[in-house]
Structure formats: structure tokens, C-alpha cells
Amino acid sequence: MEKNKNIRENWLMRDASAISRFGFIFMGKALKEHNVSGGDHGTIMFLSKHPQVNQDFISHRTMLDKATIAKSLARLEEQGLVMREVDPNNKRAKIISLTEEGEKIVNIVEDALDTWSKQVTEGLTEQEVQKFTALAAKIARNARSLVHEGHCKCD
Amino acid sequence: MEKNKNIRENWLMRDASAISRFGFIFMGKALKEHNVSGGDHGTIMFLSKHPQVNQDFISHRTMLDKATIAKSLARLEEQGLVMREVDPNNKRAKIISLTEEGEKIVNIVEDALDTWSKQVTEGLTEQEVQKFTALAAKIARNARSLVHEGHCKCD
DNA sequence: GGGCAACAGTTGCATATGCAACAATTGTTA
DNA sequence: TAACAATTGTTGCATATGCAACTGTTGCCC
């Protein structure tokens, strides 16, 4: 059987890697003066859309390891951008929220993301962007299932 | 103006990151017994399709930093999978090629990639996969131009 | 109620990556 | 030809990430 050329050359994984890497680099530069690293912008954005959640929830939704989230939040707390309070109903868990300072950063992050999104989707129709985003979500979910089979509460 | 919800939540970058991360994890596990790390499978595949090139060429085509490629090749050379010979016509450059051992690994890498590709594109039509791959390539190129504007020979 | 399993988070370690500075070679220009 | 710029690759450092082991808490079952 003839294998798909794109698959054989592995451009799917390579391009996905490039998109995320360049995205992190871009966001890191854009948020440098606020001492927010390239990856941590995702945590901020997630918190702005999903306030008052615990770290495990963030970990599952962002598809990042709980250790990665813990360290990201520690950095952001250090910068005074998030608060971590022990859940009174479950002393194991911590309820995460953005501080006032963190809320201010959200707009800056959004602006940087808009700039990035506009630039990287140049030459694509709105419909193509929508399609791409939807397909990427599906593929990402499949990839997680493949690597972490049975370990995910969301499936 | 109302910003696009997907863009605001930054799923594009997040999902791209997830796809590549899980891909590297999967490939790392698949190639563990051959002492090939998750990222290095890309170098091997590239060399199998583009033999006898120098490191700069690999760096540009894979969109990875030249230092990253240098270290990847050092690891693969250590494993006896690639050879690095000084280009007689340009003593700065090194001509890279797979060893016999390296060529053997290629099939194993391809099989792992096929398994991965089949699994992660489950629920997508062949046409959607093609479309996704094409769009990802465009977006990745745009992203590189945005971050490394003017620094790329390929544009 | 006591013991054990599950959950939530943290920490240590290994690794891959980018950037900057560097070395060696080649090309260019005055 | 000599000096300077560009090319090619390497190394040191910083960082983000995943995994595994660990702590503390909660829930469950006998």
C-alpha cells in the first residue's frame, strides 16, 4: 500500500510544532515587559474565561501536565497576577483566580493574540480558519486519547 | 469590534501545541528501544527524504533552530544513525547522511508515524486531513515570517 | 472507626528547545 | 592583498515541559 506523502514526511506534526513554537516565541516577546513567559499567556487566557477553578481542571482543559500548570501558576503568583486559595470544601484543592493586576494583563494578552492570529492566518479565508481550528481540536483530542488512553476524565 | 471566540481563547495555538507535544511523546515511546527521542524522529525522516544536505538546510526546512539541529544530529551520530562529513567544497559545512543503521530505523519510524497519523485523524475524512495539512503549512510559514521577519532565505 | 484507594498539588530530575556568543571558513571590497 | 562581512556549526545558558515519587486530604468499604 502506498502511504500518504504528507504523513510520510510528517508535516502535520512538524507544522503543528512550528505553529506552537513560533506562537510561544511571539507571545513571549510581546509580554516580556510584563514578565509573562510564552507559555504562561495560555494560563492567563484560560483563567480569564474560566475563573475560580482548580489546577486539575486547568490541566485537563489545556491538555498540559498538572506539574506544568503548577509551575506556571507559581510563576504567575510570583508576578502577582493570580491568587491560589485553598478550597474550604476540599482542602486538597486550590481555587485559582486572577488578581486585579492579572485582569489588567488580559487585555494586553488578547491584543497580542489578535495580532498573532491575524498575521498567521493571512491568506486564509475566515471559513478556512474556522475549519482548521475545528480540525485541530479533533486531532488534539485524538492525540491525547492515544497517548493517555483511559487516563482522561473528559472522554 | 467583536473578536473571534476561538482566537480569544487561543485554541489554535493551544491545540497545535497539544498535537506536537503528544506526537513527540508518542514517537518517543515508540522509538525508545532504539534510543531515539521524540523530536529526533523528525530529523531522521527529513534525512531519509533529503539525503546529503548540510545542517543549515535541515534547520530552515524543519523550521528548527540550527542549534537544535546540531544537537539532534550529535545525538543521532552518537547512536550511530547518521554521519557528518565535512563538505570538501566548503569546509564550514557538513554533509549529513544516514548510516546503514539509520536507514534501517527509517521503516520503524514510518510505521510509528503511520499508526499515529491513522489514530489522530480518526473521524476526519481524507479530504479534511489534506486540507488541514495544507492550512497548517501555510500558518506555520506565516508564523515563522512573523517571528523571524527577514531572516529567512526561503521567503 | 480503621485501613486503603483515589484525588490534588508539589518537587526533583531529565530533556528539548531557543538565543547569544563564539570559532572557523569563505566571500567581498577597497 | 588585507580587512571586513557573511556563512556554518558548536557551546553555554535559560526555560518550559513531562514523568515519577512524594505529601496531604478525602472518600469508600469492611
PDB file of N, CA and C (backbone and C1' of nucleotides) in Angstrom, chain D:
ATOM      1  P    DT D   1      47.760  37.864  -2.923  1.00  0.00           P
ATOM      2  O5'  DT D   1      48.405  38.650  -1.720  1.00  0.00           O
ATOM      3  C5'  DT D   1      48.989  39.928  -2.054  1.00  0.00           C
ATOM      4  C4'  DT D   1      48.460  40.962  -1.094  1.00  0.00           C
ATOM      5  C3'  DT D   1      47.927  40.380   0.218  1.00  0.00           C
ATOM      6  O3'  DT D   1      48.217  41.295   1.263  1.00  0.00           O
ATOM      7  C1'  DT D   1      46.217  41.600  -0.823  1.00  0.00           C
ATOM      8  P    DA D   2      48.530  40.736   2.750  1.00  0.00           P
ATOM      9  O5'  DA D   2      47.756  41.802   3.652  1.00  0.00           O
ATOM     10  C5'  DA D   2      47.666  43.148   3.184  1.00  0.00           C
ATOM     11  C4'  DA D   2      46.436  43.811   3.787  1.00  0.00           C
ATOM     12  C3'  DA D   2      46.001  43.217   5.130  1.00  0.00           C
ATOM     13  O3'  DA D   2      45.554  44.263   5.970  1.00  0.00           O
ATOM     14  C1'  DA D   2      44.246  42.975   3.547  1.00  0.00           C
ATOM     15  P    DA D   3      45.234  43.985   7.503  1.00  0.00           P
ATOM     16  O5'  DA D   3      43.712  44.450   7.627  1.00  0.00           O
ATOM     17  C5'  DA D   3      43.307  45.642   6.966  1.00  0.00           C
ATOM     18  C4'  DA D   3      41.811  45.652   6.790  1.00  0.00           C
ATOM     19  C3'  DA D   3      41.034  45.181   8.026  1.00  0.00           C
ATOM     20  O3'  DA D   3      39.947  46.072   8.239  1.00  0.00           O
ATOM     21  C1'  DA D   3      40.382  43.903   6.146  1.00  0.00           C
ATOM     22  P    DC D   4      39.139  46.070   9.626  1.00  0.00           P
ATOM     23  O5'  DC D   4      37.655  45.716   9.182  1.00  0.00           O
ATOM     24  C5'  DC D   4      37.116  46.333   8.028  1.00  0.00           C
ATOM     25  C4'  DC D   4      36.049  45.455   7.394  1.00  0.00           C
ATOM     26  C3'  DC D   4      35.048  44.867   8.403  1.00  0.00           C
ATOM     27  O3'  DC D   4      33.723  45.166   7.959  1.00  0.00           O
ATOM     28  C1'  DC D   4      35.830  43.191   6.946  1.00  0.00           C
ATOM     29  P    DA D   5      32.467  44.902   8.933  1.00  0.00           P
ATOM     30  O5'  DA D   5      31.573  43.936   8.053  1.00  0.00           O
ATOM     31  C5'  DA D   5      31.364  44.234   6.674  1.00  0.00           C
ATOM     32  C4'  DA D   5      30.763  43.034   5.977  1.00  0.00           C
ATOM     33  C3'  DA D   5      29.621  42.368   6.738  1.00  0.00           C
ATOM     34  O3'  DA D   5      28.603  42.015   5.814  1.00  0.00           O
ATOM     35  C1'  DA D   5      31.334  40.788   6.337  1.00  0.00           C
ATOM     36  P    DA D   6      27.157  41.497   6.347  1.00  0.00           P
ATOM     37  O5'  DA D   6      27.157  39.980   5.863  1.00  0.00           O
ATOM     38  C5'  DA D   6      27.515  39.677   4.522  1.00  0.00           C
ATOM     39  C4'  DA D   6      27.694  38.179   4.347  1.00  0.00           C
ATOM     40  C3'  DA D   6      26.601  37.334   5.015  1.00  0.00           C
ATOM     41  O3'  DA D   6      26.166  36.354   4.089  1.00  0.00           O
ATOM     42  C1'  DA D   6      28.741  36.614   5.730  1.00  0.00           C
ATOM     43  P    DT D   7      24.944  35.384   4.447  1.00  0.00           P
ATOM     44  O5'  DT D   7      25.676  33.998   4.741  1.00  0.00           O
ATOM     45  C5'  DT D   7      26.560  33.486   3.750  1.00  0.00           C
ATOM     46  C4'  DT D   7      27.305  32.276   4.280  1.00  0.00           C
ATOM     47  C3'  DT D   7      26.425  31.195   4.925  1.00  0.00           C
ATOM     48  O3'  DT D   7      26.783  29.966   4.334  1.00  0.00           O
ATOM     49  C1'  DT D   7      28.239  31.718   6.327  1.00  0.00           C
ATOM     50  P    DT D   8      25.789  28.708   4.373  1.00  0.00           P
ATOM     51  O5'  DT D   8      26.333  27.846   5.595  1.00  0.00           O
ATOM     52  C5'  DT D   8      27.583  27.189   5.494  1.00  0.00           C
ATOM     53  C4'  DT D   8      27.990  26.637   6.834  1.00  0.00           C
ATOM     54  C3'  DT D   8      26.892  25.899   7.620  1.00  0.00           C
ATOM     55  O3'  DT D   8      27.218  24.525   7.653  1.00  0.00           O
ATOM     56  C1'  DT D   8      28.214  27.297   9.024  1.00  0.00           C
ATOM     57  P    DG D   9      26.264  23.435   8.374  1.00  0.00           P
ATOM     58  O5'  DG D   9      26.857  23.343   9.846  1.00  0.00           O
ATOM     59  C5'  DG D   9      28.244  23.128   9.996  1.00  0.00           C
ATOM     60  C4'  DG D   9      28.703  23.394  11.410  1.00  0.00           C
ATOM     61  C3'  DG D   9      27.913  22.699  12.525  1.00  0.00           C
ATOM     62  O3'  DG D   9      28.786  21.789  13.175  1.00  0.00           O
ATOM     63  C1'  DG D   9      28.375  24.977  13.063  1.00  0.00           C
ATOM     64  P    DT D  10      28.280  20.964  14.479  1.00  0.00           P
ATOM     65  O5'  DT D  10      28.768  21.847  15.699  1.00  0.00           O
ATOM     66  C5'  DT D  10      30.145  22.188  15.798  1.00  0.00           C
ATOM     67  C4'  DT D  10      30.422  22.885  17.118  1.00  0.00           C
ATOM     68  C3'  DT D  10      29.824  22.200  18.354  1.00  0.00           C
ATOM     69  O3'  DT D  10      30.857  22.098  19.326  1.00  0.00           O
ATOM     70  C1'  DT D  10      29.172  24.478  18.292  1.00  0.00           C
ATOM     71  P    DT D  11      30.610  21.279  20.673  1.00  0.00           P
ATOM     72  O5'  DT D  11      30.361  22.437  21.750  1.00  0.00           O
ATOM     73  C5'  DT D  11      31.231  23.556  21.772  1.00  0.00           C
ATOM     74  C4'  DT D  11      30.763  24.559  22.817  1.00  0.00           C
ATOM     75  C3'  DT D  11      30.129  23.953  24.078  1.00  0.00           C
ATOM     76  O3'  DT D  11      30.659  24.619  25.212  1.00  0.00           O
ATOM     77  C1'  DT D  11      28.665  25.524  23.122  1.00  0.00           C
ATOM     78  P    DG D  12      30.350  24.109  26.681  1.00  0.00           P
ATOM     79  O5'  DG D  12      29.542  25.337  27.297  1.00  0.00           O
ATOM     80  C5'  DG D  12      30.054  26.664  27.136  1.00  0.00           C
ATOM     81  C4'  DG D  12      29.108  27.676  27.740  1.00  0.00           C
ATOM     82  C3'  DG D  12      28.435  27.251  29.040  1.00  0.00           C
ATOM     83  O3'  DG D  12      28.306  28.402  29.881  1.00  0.00           O
ATOM     84  C1'  DG D  12      26.786  27.640  27.389  1.00  0.00           C
ATOM     85  P    DC D  13      27.804  28.270  31.387  1.00  0.00           P
ATOM     86  O5'  DC D  13      26.310  28.818  31.326  1.00  0.00           O
ATOM     87  C5'  DC D  13      26.064  30.124  30.789  1.00  0.00           C
ATOM     88  C4'  DC D  13      24.592  30.300  30.492  1.00  0.00           C
ATOM     89  C3'  DC D  13      23.650  29.873  31.625  1.00  0.00           C
ATOM     90  O3'  DC D  13      22.979  31.023  32.113  1.00  0.00           O
ATOM     91  C1'  DC D  13      22.874  29.136  29.488  1.00  0.00           C
ATOM     92  P    DA D  14      22.022  30.941  33.389  1.00  0.00           P
ATOM     93  O5'  DA D  14      20.573  31.002  32.748  1.00  0.00           O
ATOM     94  C5'  DA D  14      20.267  32.028  31.805  1.00  0.00           C
ATOM     95  C4'  DA D  14      18.905  31.772  31.195  1.00  0.00           C
ATOM     96  C3'  DA D  14      17.841  31.357  32.218  1.00  0.00           C
ATOM     97  O3'  DA D  14      16.673  32.136  32.015  1.00  0.00           O
ATOM     98  C1'  DA D  14      17.959  29.763  30.464  1.00  0.00           C
ATOM     99  P    DT D  15      15.421  31.972  32.994  1.00  0.00           P
ATOM    100  O5'  DT D  15      14.452  31.004  32.175  1.00  0.00           O
ATOM    101  C5'  DT D  15      14.137  31.315  30.837  1.00  0.00           C
ATOM    102  C4'  DT D  15      13.321  30.202  30.222  1.00  0.00           C
ATOM    103  C3'  DT D  15      12.249  29.637  31.166  1.00  0.00           C
ATOM    104  O3'  DT D  15      10.994  29.706  30.532  1.00  0.00           O
ATOM    105  C1'  DT D  15      13.484  27.897  30.158  1.00  0.00           C
ATOM    106  P    DA D  16       9.644  29.583  31.392  1.00  0.00           P
ATOM    107  O5'  DA D  16       8.780  28.581  30.499  1.00  0.00           O
ATOM    108  C5'  DA D  16       9.102  28.400  29.136  1.00  0.00           C
ATOM    109  C4'  DA D  16       8.570  27.071  28.651  1.00  0.00           C
ATOM    110  C3'  DA D  16       7.386  26.515  29.429  1.00  0.00           C
ATOM    111  O3'  DA D  16       6.514  25.850  28.523  1.00  0.00           O
ATOM    112  C1'  DA D  16       9.217  25.021  29.608  1.00  0.00           C
ATOM    113  P    DT D  17       5.060  25.406  28.979  1.00  0.00           P
ATOM    114  O5'  DT D  17       5.214  23.831  29.130  1.00  0.00           O
ATOM    115  C5'  DT D  17       5.552  23.053  27.992  1.00  0.00           C
ATOM    116  C4'  DT D  17       6.132  21.722  28.387  1.00  0.00           C
ATOM    117  C3'  DT D  17       5.278  20.860  29.324  1.00  0.00           C
ATOM    118  O3'  DT D  17       4.449  20.016  28.559  1.00  0.00           O
ATOM    119  C1'  DT D  17       7.658  20.694  29.740  1.00  0.00           C
ATOM    120  P    DG D  18       3.398  19.021  29.295  1.00  0.00           P
ATOM    121  O5'  DG D  18       4.299  17.748  29.631  1.00  0.00           O
ATOM    122  C5'  DG D  18       4.951  17.066  28.563  1.00  0.00           C
ATOM    123  C4'  DG D  18       5.628  15.808  29.089  1.00  0.00           C
ATOM    124  C3'  DG D  18       4.727  14.930  29.942  1.00  0.00           C
ATOM    125  O3'  DG D  18       4.930  13.564  29.583  1.00  0.00           O
ATOM    126  C1'  DG D  18       6.629  15.616  31.207  1.00  0.00           C
ATOM    127  P    DC D  19       4.023  12.396  30.205  1.00  0.00           P
ATOM    128  O5'  DC D  19       4.935  11.751  31.341  1.00  0.00           O
ATOM    129  C5'  DC D  19       6.229  11.294  30.998  1.00  0.00           C
ATOM    130  C4'  DC D  19       6.988  10.887  32.252  1.00  0.00           C
ATOM    131  C3'  DC D  19       6.178  10.036  33.236  1.00  0.00           C
ATOM    132  O3'  DC D  19       6.944   8.884  33.561  1.00  0.00           O
ATOM    133  C1'  DC D  19       7.194  11.878  34.347  1.00  0.00           C
ATOM    134  P    DA D  20       6.253   7.643  34.300  1.00  0.00           P
ATOM    135  O5'  DA D  20       6.948   7.681  35.743  1.00  0.00           O
ATOM    136  C5'  DA D  20       8.324   8.021  35.801  1.00  0.00           C
ATOM    137  C4'  DA D  20       8.722   8.289  37.239  1.00  0.00           C
ATOM    138  C3'  DA D  20       7.950   7.480  38.280  1.00  0.00           C
ATOM    139  O3'  DA D  20       8.832   7.061  39.299  1.00  0.00           O
ATOM    140  C1'  DA D  20       7.700   9.775  38.735  1.00  0.00           C
ATOM    141  P    DA D  21       8.405   5.986  40.384  1.00  0.00           P
ATOM    142  O5'  DA D  21       8.589   6.796  41.751  1.00  0.00           O
ATOM    143  C5'  DA D  21       9.762   7.584  41.914  1.00  0.00           C
ATOM    144  C4'  DA D  21       9.555   8.582  43.039  1.00  0.00           C
ATOM    145  C3'  DA D  21       8.829   8.017  44.269  1.00  0.00           C
ATOM    146  O3'  DA D  21       9.513   8.387  45.446  1.00  0.00           O
ATOM    147  C1'  DA D  21       7.752   9.976  43.524  1.00  0.00           C
ATOM    148  P    DC D  22       9.101   7.764  46.853  1.00  0.00           P
ATOM    149  O5'  DC D  22       8.322   8.959  47.568  1.00  0.00           O
ATOM    150  C5'  DC D  22       9.009  10.185  47.810  1.00  0.00           C
ATOM    151  C4'  DC D  22       8.017  11.309  48.049  1.00  0.00           C
ATOM    152  C3'  DC D  22       7.000  11.056  49.160  1.00  0.00           C
ATOM    153  O3'  DC D  22       7.459  11.618  50.387  1.00  0.00           O
ATOM    154  C1'  DC D  22       6.073  12.226  47.266  1.00  0.00           C
ATOM    155  P    DT D  23       6.556  11.419  51.721  1.00  0.00           P
ATOM    156  O5'  DT D  23       5.539  12.645  51.674  1.00  0.00           O
ATOM    157  C5'  DT D  23       6.030  13.977  51.524  1.00  0.00           C
ATOM    158  C4'  DT D  23       4.871  14.963  51.652  1.00  0.00           C
ATOM    159  C3'  DT D  23       3.938  14.672  52.827  1.00  0.00           C
ATOM    160  O3'  DT D  23       3.663  15.858  53.534  1.00  0.00           O
ATOM    161  C1'  DT D  23       2.704  14.760  50.792  1.00  0.00           C
ATOM    162  P    DG D  24       2.887  15.780  55.000  1.00  0.00           P
ATOM    163  O5'  DG D  24       1.400  16.187  54.626  1.00  0.00           O
ATOM    164  C5'  DG D  24       1.171  17.398  53.930  1.00  0.00           C
ATOM    165  C4'  DG D  24      -0.245  17.451  53.403  1.00  0.00           C
ATOM    166  C3'  DG D  24      -1.324  17.092  54.431  1.00  0.00           C
ATOM    167  O3'  DG D  24      -2.352  18.066  54.345  1.00  0.00           O
ATOM    168  C1'  DG D  24      -1.616  15.801  52.474  1.00  0.00           C
ATOM    169  P    DT D  25      -3.561  18.077  55.441  1.00  0.00           P
ATOM    170  O5'  DT D  25      -4.787  17.506  54.603  1.00  0.00           O
ATOM    171  C5'  DT D  25      -5.257  18.258  53.503  1.00  0.00           C
ATOM    172  C4'  DT D  25      -6.248  17.432  52.716  1.00  0.00           C
ATOM    173  C3'  DT D  25      -7.487  16.987  53.497  1.00  0.00           C
ATOM    174  O3'  DT D  25      -8.608  17.656  52.941  1.00  0.00           O
ATOM    175  C1'  DT D  25      -6.626  15.249  52.119  1.00  0.00           C
ATOM    176  P    DT D  26     -10.046  17.529  53.697  1.00  0.00           P
ATOM    177  O5'  DT D  26     -10.729  16.361  52.852  1.00  0.00           O
ATOM    178  C5'  DT D  26     -10.863  16.506  51.443  1.00  0.00           C
ATOM    179  C4'  DT D  26     -11.322  15.201  50.841  1.00  0.00           C
ATOM    180  C3'  DT D  26     -12.595  14.610  51.462  1.00  0.00           C
ATOM    181  O3'  DT D  26     -13.605  14.574  50.487  1.00  0.00           O
ATOM    182  C1'  DT D  26     -10.918  12.955  51.136  1.00  0.00           C
ATOM    183  P    DG D  27     -15.054  14.057  50.842  1.00  0.00           P
ATOM    184  O5'  DG D  27     -15.038  12.557  50.301  1.00  0.00           O
ATOM    185  C5'  DG D  27     -14.480  12.291  49.023  1.00  0.00           C
ATOM    186  C4'  DG D  27     -14.511  10.791  48.736  1.00  0.00           C
ATOM    187  C3'  DG D  27     -15.778  10.076  49.215  1.00  0.00           C
ATOM    188  O3'  DG D  27     -16.169   9.125  48.233  1.00  0.00           O
ATOM    189  C1'  DG D  27     -13.880   9.083  50.215  1.00  0.00           C
ATOM    190  P    DC D  28     -17.550   8.359  48.325  1.00  0.00           P
ATOM    191  O5'  DC D  28     -17.093   6.845  48.454  1.00  0.00           O
ATOM    192  C5'  DC D  28     -15.908   6.413  47.790  1.00  0.00           C
ATOM    193  C4'  DC D  28     -15.493   5.042  48.299  1.00  0.00           C
ATOM    194  C3'  DC D  28     -16.650   4.167  48.775  1.00  0.00           C
ATOM    195  O3'  DC D  28     -16.458   2.843  48.317  1.00  0.00           O
ATOM    196  C1'  DC D  28     -15.053   4.365  50.484  1.00  0.00           C
ATOM    197  P    DC D  29     -17.701   1.840  48.139  1.00  0.00           P
ATOM    198  O5'  DC D  29     -17.116   0.463  48.678  1.00  0.00           O
ATOM    199  C5'  DC D  29     -15.700   0.284  48.749  1.00  0.00           C
ATOM    200  C4'  DC D  29     -15.333  -0.565  49.940  1.00  0.00           C
ATOM    201  C3'  DC D  29     -16.478  -1.455  50.455  1.00  0.00           C
ATOM    202  O3'  DC D  29     -15.964  -2.738  50.762  1.00  0.00           O
ATOM    203  C1'  DC D  29     -15.638  -0.173  52.225  1.00  0.00           C
ATOM    204  P    DC D  30     -16.831  -4.039  50.730  1.00  0.00           P
ATOM    205  O5'  DC D  30     -16.317  -4.918  51.959  1.00  0.00           O
ATOM    206  C5'  DC D  30     -14.923  -5.010  52.235  1.00  0.00           C
ATOM    207  C4'  DC D  30     -14.704  -5.059  53.743  1.00  0.00           C
ATOM    208  C3'  DC D  30     -15.792  -5.811  54.498  1.00  0.00           C
ATOM    209  O3'  DC D  30     -15.333  -7.128  54.805  1.00  0.00           O
ATOM    210  C1'  DC D  30     -15.192  -3.768  55.618  1.00  0.00           C
TER     211       DC D  30
END
